[in-house]
Tab-separated table of C-alpha atoms in Angstrom:
chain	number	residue	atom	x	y	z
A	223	UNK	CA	25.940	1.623	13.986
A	224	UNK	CA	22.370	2.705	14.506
A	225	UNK	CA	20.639	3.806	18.143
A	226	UNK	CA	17.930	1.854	19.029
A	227	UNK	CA	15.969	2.540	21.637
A	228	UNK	CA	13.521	0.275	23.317
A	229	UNK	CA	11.007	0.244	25.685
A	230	UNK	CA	7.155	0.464	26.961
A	231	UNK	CA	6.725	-1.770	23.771
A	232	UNK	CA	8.426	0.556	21.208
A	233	UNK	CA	11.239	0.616	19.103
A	234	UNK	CA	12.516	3.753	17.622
A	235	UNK	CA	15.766	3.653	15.623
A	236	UNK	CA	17.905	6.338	15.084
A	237	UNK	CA	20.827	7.452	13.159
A	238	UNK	CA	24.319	7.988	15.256
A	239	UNK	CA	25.856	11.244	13.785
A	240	UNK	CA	27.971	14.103	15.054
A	241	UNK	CA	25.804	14.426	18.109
A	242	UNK	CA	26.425	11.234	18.691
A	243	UNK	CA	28.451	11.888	22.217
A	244	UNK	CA	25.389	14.257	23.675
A	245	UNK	CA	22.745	12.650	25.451
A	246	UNK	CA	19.608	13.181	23.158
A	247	UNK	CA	16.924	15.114	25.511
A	248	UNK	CA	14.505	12.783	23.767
A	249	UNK	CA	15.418	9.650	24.889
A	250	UNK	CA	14.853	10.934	28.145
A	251	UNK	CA	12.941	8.023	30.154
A	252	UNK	CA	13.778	5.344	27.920
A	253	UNK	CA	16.434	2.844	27.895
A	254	UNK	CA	18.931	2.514	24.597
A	255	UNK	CA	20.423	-0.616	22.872
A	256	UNK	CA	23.225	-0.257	20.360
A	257	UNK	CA	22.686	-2.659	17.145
A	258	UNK	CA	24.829	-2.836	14.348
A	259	UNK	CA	22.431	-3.329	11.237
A	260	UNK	CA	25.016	-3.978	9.244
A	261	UNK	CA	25.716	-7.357	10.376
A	262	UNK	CA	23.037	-10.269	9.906
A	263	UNK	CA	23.140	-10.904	13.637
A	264	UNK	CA	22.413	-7.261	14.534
A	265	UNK	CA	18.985	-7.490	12.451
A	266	UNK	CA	18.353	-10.555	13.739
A	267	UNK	CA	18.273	-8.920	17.434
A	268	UNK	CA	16.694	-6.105	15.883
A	269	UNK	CA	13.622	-8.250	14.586
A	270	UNK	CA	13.390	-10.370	17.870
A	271	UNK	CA	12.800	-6.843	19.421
A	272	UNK	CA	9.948	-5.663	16.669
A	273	UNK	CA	8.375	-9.376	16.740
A	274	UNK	CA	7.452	-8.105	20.431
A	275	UNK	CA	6.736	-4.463	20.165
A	276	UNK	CA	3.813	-2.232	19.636
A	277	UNK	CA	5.005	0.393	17.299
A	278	UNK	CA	8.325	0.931	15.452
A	279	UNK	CA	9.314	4.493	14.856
A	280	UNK	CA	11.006	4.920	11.434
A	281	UNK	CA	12.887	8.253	10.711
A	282	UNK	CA	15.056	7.719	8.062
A	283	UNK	CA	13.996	8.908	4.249
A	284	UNK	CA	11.909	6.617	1.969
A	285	UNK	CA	13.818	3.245	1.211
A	286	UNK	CA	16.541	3.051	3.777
A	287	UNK	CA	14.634	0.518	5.666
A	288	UNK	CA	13.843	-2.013	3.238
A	289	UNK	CA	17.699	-1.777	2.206
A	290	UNK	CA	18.169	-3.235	5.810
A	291	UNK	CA	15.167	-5.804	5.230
A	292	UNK	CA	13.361	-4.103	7.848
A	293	UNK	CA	10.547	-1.975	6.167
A	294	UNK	CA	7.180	-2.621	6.835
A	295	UNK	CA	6.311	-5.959	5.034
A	296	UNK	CA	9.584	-7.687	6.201
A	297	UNK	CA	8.459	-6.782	10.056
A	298	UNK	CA	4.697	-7.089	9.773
A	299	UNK	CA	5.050	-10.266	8.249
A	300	UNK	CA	5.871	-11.802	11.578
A	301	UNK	CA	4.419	-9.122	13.825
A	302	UNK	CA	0.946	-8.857	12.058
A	303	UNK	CA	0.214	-6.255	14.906
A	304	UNK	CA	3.037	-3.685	14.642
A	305	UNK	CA	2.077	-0.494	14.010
A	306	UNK	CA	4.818	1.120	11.895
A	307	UNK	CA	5.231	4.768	12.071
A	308	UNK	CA	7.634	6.322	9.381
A	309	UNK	CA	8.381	9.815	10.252
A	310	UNK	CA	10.147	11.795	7.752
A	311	UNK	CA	10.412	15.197	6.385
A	312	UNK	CA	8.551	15.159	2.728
A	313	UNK	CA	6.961	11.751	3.395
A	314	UNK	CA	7.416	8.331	1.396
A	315	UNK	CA	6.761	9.750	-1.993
A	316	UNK	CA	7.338	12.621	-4.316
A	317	UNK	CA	9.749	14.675	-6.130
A	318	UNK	CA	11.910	15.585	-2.457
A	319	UNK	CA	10.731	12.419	-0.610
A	320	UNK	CA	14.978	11.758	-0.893
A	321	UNK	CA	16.291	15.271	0.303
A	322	UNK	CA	17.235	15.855	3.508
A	323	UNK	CA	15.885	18.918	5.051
A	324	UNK	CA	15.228	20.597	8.486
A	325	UNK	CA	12.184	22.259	9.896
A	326	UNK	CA	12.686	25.165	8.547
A	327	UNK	CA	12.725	23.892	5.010
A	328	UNK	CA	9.454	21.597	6.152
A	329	UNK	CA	7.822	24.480	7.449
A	330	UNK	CA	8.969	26.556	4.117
A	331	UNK	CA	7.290	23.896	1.867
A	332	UNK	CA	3.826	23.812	4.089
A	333	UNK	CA	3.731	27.204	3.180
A	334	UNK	CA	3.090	28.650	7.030
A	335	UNK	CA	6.404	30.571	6.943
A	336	UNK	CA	5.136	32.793	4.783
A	337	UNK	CA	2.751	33.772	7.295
A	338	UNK	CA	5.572	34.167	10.409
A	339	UNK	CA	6.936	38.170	10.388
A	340	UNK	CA	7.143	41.451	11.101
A	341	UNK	CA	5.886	44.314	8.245
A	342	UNK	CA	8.525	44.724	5.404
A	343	UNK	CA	10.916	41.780	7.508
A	344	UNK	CA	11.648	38.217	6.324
A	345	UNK	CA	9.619	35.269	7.021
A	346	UNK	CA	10.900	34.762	10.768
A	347	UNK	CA	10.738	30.982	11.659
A	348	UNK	CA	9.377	29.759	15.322
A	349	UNK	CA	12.659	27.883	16.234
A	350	UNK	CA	12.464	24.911	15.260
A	351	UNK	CA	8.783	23.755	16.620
A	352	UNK	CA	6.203	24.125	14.080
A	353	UNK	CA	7.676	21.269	11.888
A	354	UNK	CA	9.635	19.205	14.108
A	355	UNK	CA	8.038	19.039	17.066
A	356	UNK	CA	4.077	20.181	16.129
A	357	UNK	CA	3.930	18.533	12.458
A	358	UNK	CA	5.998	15.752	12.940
A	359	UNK	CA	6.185	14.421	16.463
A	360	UNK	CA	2.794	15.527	17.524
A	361	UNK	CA	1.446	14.613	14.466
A	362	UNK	CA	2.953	10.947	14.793
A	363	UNK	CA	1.673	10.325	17.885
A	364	UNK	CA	-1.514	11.224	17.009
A	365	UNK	CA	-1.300	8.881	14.037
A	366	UNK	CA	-0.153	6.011	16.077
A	367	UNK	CA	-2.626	6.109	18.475
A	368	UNK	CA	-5.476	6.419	15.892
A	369	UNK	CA	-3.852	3.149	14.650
A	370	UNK	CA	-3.547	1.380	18.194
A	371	UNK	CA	-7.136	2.326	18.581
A	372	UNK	CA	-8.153	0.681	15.011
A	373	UNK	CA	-5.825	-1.758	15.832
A	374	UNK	CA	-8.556	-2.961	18.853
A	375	UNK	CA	-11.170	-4.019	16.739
A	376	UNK	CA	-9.360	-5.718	13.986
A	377	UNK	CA	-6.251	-6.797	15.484
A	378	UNK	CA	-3.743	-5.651	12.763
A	379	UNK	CA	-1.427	-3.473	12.992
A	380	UNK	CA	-0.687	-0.668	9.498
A	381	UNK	CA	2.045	1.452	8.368
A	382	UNK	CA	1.577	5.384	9.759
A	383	UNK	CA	2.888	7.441	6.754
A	384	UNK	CA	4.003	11.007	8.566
A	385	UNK	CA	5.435	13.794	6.807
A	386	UNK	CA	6.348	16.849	8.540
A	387	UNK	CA	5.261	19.106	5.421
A	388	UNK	CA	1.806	17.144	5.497
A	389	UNK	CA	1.820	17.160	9.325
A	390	UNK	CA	2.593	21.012	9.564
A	391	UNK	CA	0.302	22.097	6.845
A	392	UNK	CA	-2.358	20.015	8.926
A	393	UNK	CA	-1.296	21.786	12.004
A	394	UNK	CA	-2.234	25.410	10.451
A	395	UNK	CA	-5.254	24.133	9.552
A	396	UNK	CA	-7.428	27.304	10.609
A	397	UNK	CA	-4.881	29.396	8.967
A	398	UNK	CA	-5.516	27.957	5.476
A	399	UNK	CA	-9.445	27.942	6.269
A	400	UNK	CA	-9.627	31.709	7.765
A	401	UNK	CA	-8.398	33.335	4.866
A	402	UNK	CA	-11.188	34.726	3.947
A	403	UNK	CA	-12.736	35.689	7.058
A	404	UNK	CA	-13.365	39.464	6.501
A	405	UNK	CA	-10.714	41.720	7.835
A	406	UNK	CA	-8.374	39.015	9.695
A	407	UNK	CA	-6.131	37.985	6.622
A	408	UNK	CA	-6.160	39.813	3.289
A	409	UNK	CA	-3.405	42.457	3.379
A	410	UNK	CA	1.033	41.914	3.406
A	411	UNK	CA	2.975	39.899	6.140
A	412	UNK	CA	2.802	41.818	9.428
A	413	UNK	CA	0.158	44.031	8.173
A	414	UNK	CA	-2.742	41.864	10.059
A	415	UNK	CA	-4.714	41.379	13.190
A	416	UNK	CA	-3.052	38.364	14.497
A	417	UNK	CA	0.606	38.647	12.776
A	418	UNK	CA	1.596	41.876	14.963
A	419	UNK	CA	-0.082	43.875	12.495
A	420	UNK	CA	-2.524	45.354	15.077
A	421	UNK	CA	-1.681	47.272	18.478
A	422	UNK	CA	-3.821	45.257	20.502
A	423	UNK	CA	-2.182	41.957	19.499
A	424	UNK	CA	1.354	42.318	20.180
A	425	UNK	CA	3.987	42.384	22.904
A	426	UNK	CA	5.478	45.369	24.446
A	427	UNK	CA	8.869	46.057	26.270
A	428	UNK	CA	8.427	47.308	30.009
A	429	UNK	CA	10.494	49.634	32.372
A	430	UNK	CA	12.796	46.405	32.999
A	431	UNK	CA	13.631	45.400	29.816
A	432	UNK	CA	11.148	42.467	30.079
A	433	UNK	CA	8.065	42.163	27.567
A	434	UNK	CA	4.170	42.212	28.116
A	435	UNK	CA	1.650	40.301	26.074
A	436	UNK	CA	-1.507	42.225	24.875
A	437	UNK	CA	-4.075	39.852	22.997
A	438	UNK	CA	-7.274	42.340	23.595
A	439	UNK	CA	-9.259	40.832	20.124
A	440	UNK	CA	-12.818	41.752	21.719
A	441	UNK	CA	-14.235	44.490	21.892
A	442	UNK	CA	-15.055	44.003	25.505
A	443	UNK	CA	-11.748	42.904	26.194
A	444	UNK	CA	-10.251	45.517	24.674
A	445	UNK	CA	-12.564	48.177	26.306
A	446	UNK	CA	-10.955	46.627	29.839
A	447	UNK	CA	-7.506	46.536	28.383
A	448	UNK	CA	-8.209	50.944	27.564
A	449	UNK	CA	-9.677	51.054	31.371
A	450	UNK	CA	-6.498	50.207	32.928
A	451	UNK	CA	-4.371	52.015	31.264
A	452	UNK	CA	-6.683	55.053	31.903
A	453	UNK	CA	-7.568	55.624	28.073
A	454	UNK	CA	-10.637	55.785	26.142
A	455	UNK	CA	-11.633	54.248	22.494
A	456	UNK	CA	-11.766	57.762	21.415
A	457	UNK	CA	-7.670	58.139	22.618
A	458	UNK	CA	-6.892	55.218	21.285
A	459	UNK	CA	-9.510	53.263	18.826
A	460	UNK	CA	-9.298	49.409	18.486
A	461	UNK	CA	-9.341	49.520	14.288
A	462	UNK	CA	-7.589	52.620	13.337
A	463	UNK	CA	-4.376	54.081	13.558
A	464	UNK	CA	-2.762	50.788	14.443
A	465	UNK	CA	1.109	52.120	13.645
A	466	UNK	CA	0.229	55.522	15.837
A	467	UNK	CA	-1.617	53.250	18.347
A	468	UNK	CA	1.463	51.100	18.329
A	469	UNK	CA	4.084	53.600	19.352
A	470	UNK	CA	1.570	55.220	22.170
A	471	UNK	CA	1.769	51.461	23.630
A	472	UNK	CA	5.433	51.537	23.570
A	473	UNK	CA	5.824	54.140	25.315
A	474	UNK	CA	3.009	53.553	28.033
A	475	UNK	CA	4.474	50.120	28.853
A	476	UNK	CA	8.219	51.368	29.059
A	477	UNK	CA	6.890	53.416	31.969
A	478	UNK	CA	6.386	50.403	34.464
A	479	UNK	CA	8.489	47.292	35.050
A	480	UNK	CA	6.637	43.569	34.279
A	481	UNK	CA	5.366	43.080	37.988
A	482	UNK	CA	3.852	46.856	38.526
A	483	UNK	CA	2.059	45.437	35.304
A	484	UNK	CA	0.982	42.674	36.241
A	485	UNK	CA	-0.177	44.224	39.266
A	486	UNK	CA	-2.239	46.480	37.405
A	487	UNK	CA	-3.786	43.474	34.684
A	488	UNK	CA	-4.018	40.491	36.380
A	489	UNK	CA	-7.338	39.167	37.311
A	490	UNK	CA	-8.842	41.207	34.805
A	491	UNK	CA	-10.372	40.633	31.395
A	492	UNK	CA	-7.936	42.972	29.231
A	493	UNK	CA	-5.662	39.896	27.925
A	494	UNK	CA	-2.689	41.134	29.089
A	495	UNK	CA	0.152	38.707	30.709
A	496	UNK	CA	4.027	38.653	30.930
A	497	UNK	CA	6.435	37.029	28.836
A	498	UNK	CA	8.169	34.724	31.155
A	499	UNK	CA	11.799	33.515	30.583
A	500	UNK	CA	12.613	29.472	30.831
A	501	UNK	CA	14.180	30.898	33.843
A	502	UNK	CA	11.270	32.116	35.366
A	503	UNK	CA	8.719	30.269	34.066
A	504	UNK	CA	8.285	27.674	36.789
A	505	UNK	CA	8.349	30.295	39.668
A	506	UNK	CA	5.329	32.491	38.473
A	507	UNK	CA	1.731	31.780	40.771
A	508	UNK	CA	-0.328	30.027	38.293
A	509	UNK	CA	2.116	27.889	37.225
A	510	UNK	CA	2.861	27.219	40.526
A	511	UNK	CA	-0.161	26.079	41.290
A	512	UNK	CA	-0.753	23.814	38.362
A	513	UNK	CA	2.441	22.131	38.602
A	514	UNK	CA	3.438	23.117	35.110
A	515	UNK	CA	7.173	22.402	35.594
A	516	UNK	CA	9.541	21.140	37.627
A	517	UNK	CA	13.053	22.325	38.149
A	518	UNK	CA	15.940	20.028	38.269
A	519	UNK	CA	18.644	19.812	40.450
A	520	UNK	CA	20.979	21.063	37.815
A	521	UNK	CA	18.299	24.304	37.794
A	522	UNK	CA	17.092	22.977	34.386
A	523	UNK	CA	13.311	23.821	34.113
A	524	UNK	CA	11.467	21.211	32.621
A	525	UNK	CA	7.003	21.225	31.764
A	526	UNK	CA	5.306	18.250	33.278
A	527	UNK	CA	3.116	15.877	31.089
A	528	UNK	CA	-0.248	17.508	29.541
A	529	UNK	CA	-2.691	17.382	29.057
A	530	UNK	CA	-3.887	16.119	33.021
A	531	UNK	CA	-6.102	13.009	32.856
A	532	UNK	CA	-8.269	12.413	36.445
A	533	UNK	CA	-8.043	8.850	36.545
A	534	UNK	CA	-4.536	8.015	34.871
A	535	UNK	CA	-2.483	11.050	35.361
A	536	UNK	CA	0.397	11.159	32.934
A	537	UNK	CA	4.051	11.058	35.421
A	538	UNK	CA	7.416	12.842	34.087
A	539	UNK	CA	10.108	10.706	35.033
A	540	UNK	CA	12.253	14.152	35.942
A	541	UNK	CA	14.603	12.792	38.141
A	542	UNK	CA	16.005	9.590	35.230
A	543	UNK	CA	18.985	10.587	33.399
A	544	UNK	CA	19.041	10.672	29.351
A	545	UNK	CA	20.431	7.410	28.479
A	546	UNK	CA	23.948	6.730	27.168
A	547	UNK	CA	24.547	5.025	23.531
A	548	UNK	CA	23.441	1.525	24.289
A	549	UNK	CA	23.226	2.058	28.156
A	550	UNK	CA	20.671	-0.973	28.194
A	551	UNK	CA	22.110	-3.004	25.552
A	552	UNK	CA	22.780	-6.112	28.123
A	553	UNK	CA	20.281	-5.560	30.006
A	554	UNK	CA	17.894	-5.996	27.019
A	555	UNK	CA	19.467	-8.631	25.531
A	556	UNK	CA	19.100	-10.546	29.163
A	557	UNK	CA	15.497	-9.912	28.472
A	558	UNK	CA	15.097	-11.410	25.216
A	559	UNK	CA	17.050	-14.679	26.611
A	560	UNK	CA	20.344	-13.906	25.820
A	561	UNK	CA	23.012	-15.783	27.728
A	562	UNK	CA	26.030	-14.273	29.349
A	563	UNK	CA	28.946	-15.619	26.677
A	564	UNK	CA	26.630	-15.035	24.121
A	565	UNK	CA	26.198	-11.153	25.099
A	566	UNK	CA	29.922	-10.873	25.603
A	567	UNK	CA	30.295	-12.085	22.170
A	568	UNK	CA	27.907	-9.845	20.343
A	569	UNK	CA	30.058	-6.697	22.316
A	570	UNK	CA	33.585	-8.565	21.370
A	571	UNK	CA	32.187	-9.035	17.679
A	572	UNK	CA	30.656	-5.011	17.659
A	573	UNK	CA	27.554	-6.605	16.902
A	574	UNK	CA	26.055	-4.420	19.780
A	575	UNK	CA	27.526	-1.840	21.800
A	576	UNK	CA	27.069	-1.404	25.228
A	577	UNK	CA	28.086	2.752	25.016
A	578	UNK	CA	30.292	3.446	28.322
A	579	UNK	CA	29.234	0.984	30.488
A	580	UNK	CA	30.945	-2.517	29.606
A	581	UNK	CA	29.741	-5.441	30.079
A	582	UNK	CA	30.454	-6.777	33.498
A	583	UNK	CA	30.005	-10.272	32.880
């Protein structure tokens, strides 16, 4: 059985595993039809939907696809305009282009782990956002819409090749680039100005038990960050004694809670902010004001689309459920012409599956 969901013009096709009975987060929005690719009816269904669609998003590993007779040149043959986006973890080709991985094996390979860590600690990794979500989602969107936009001048759709190793290592672009920028990179995990290696580049717990960024990088930031604490560079210099530096800070910010901070930093040039929790997040002024989130009904804080556009501001459908297994399967197949016994068939025959609501025809 494989999830496909479709909608807006796209088809994205997913494997049905042990999370099968949770409502993917992800599908959010969209509407789901159950196909069974197995059967020649089922890709049959499954190509009327592509021979009307925009982009197909492919996520299985290299091959799986063409198995089904529904890789690239079997689709684009009919649908000269699909743009078909395979998003994998090591990409189409190479020596683990068949291993399955996660992001933290993706992010491994890119080689950016290496730079996530505390002094004399393991390589720490960022949940699971750099690869999955930064290098591979973001990443695929961004390829499909450089291909829709190609797409308007010669009409023909391409395949969009995304690896989340490729797509992550692209990601940390400046990393790769700065390493030889004097005195940023150059010495042991944790031991440098932006990996916590510095005291005026890390967070600190406060009175509460909450945390407080500092990010004071410039010198004139950093001689406003000194001001309101009541210190001077000679107390406290900005490029030596970082460890000492470090546990005056500690202490210093353990003596007021987050919001007698804040108090004392916001509005000012010193690069100093809280650490909000999800909890939190939505309730604090400026996010407030900029409609960053919106909470559910079930409390469940959620970010609004970004970036804002003026003219066509992008709309979060909050208040839609995440769809069920092949919630929309008759509804869809009503749409592509499908008549009433021939729907109840395809369900009778578990051709398609029409997840827990039945047919009611």
């Amino acid at each position: 059985m494989i999830l496909a969901e479709f909608g807006a013009s796209v088809i994205k096709v997913d494997k049905v595993n042990v999370f099968q009975n949770i409502k993917d987060p992800l599908g959010h929005g969209k509407r789901s039809i159950a196909l069974n690719l197995k059967t020649e009816n089922g890709i049959a269904i499954f190509k009327k939907l592509s021979d009307q669609s925009d982009v197909l998003i492919d996520p299985y590993r290299a091959g799986i696809m063409e198995k089904l007779n529904l890789g690239p040149k079997d689709l684009m043959e009919t649908n000269k305009r699909l743009i078909y986006a395979r998003l994998t973890g090591f990409g189409q080709k190479g020596p683990y282009a068949n291993m399955a991985g996660h992001d933290i094996n993706y992010l491994g390979l890119s080689g950016l782990l290496s730079l996530f860590g505390r002094h004399d600690q393991k390589p720490t990794p960022p949940v699971n956002l750099a690869a999955d979500f930064g290098g591979g989602g973001l990443m695929c969107a961004f390829g499909i819409i450089l291909a829709l936009f190609e797409r308007s001048n010669s009409n023909v759709g391409q395949v969009v090749d995304i690896s989340m190793v490729d797509g992550t290592a692209y990601l940390g672009s400046w990393l790769f680039r700065s390493q030889n920028i004097p005195g940023l990179w150059g010495n042991p995990r944790g031991e440098n100005i932006l990996d916590t290696g510095s005291h005026f580049y890390d967070t600190y717990e406060t009175k509460d038990n909450k945390y407080m960024c500092v990010g004071a990088l410039e010198p004139q930031f950093y001689e406003t960050f000194l001001r309101k604490l009541g210190l001077s560079e000679d107390e406290m210099p900005q490029f030596n004694k970082f460890r000492e530096n470090r546990e005056k800070l500690k202490q210093i910010f353990k003596q007021k809670s987050q919001s007698e901070w804040c108090a004392i930093f916001d509005g000012t040039d010193s690069c100093v902010t809280p650490v909000l929790d999800l909890k939190d997040v939505a309730l604090h002024a400026h996010n407030k004001e900029r409609n960053t989130f919106t909470i559910l009904k079930n409390k469940l804080v959620v970010p609004n689309p970004s970036p804002h556009l003026s003219r066509t501001p992008g709309k979060s459908k909050v208040f839609q459920k995440n769809p069920e297994l092949g919630e929309h399967t008759t509804e869809i197949l009503t749409e592509l012409n499908f008549d009433s016994t021939e729907i109840n068939n395809l369900i009778s025959t578990g051709i398609v599956s029409q997840g827990m609501q039945r047919s009611m025809l």
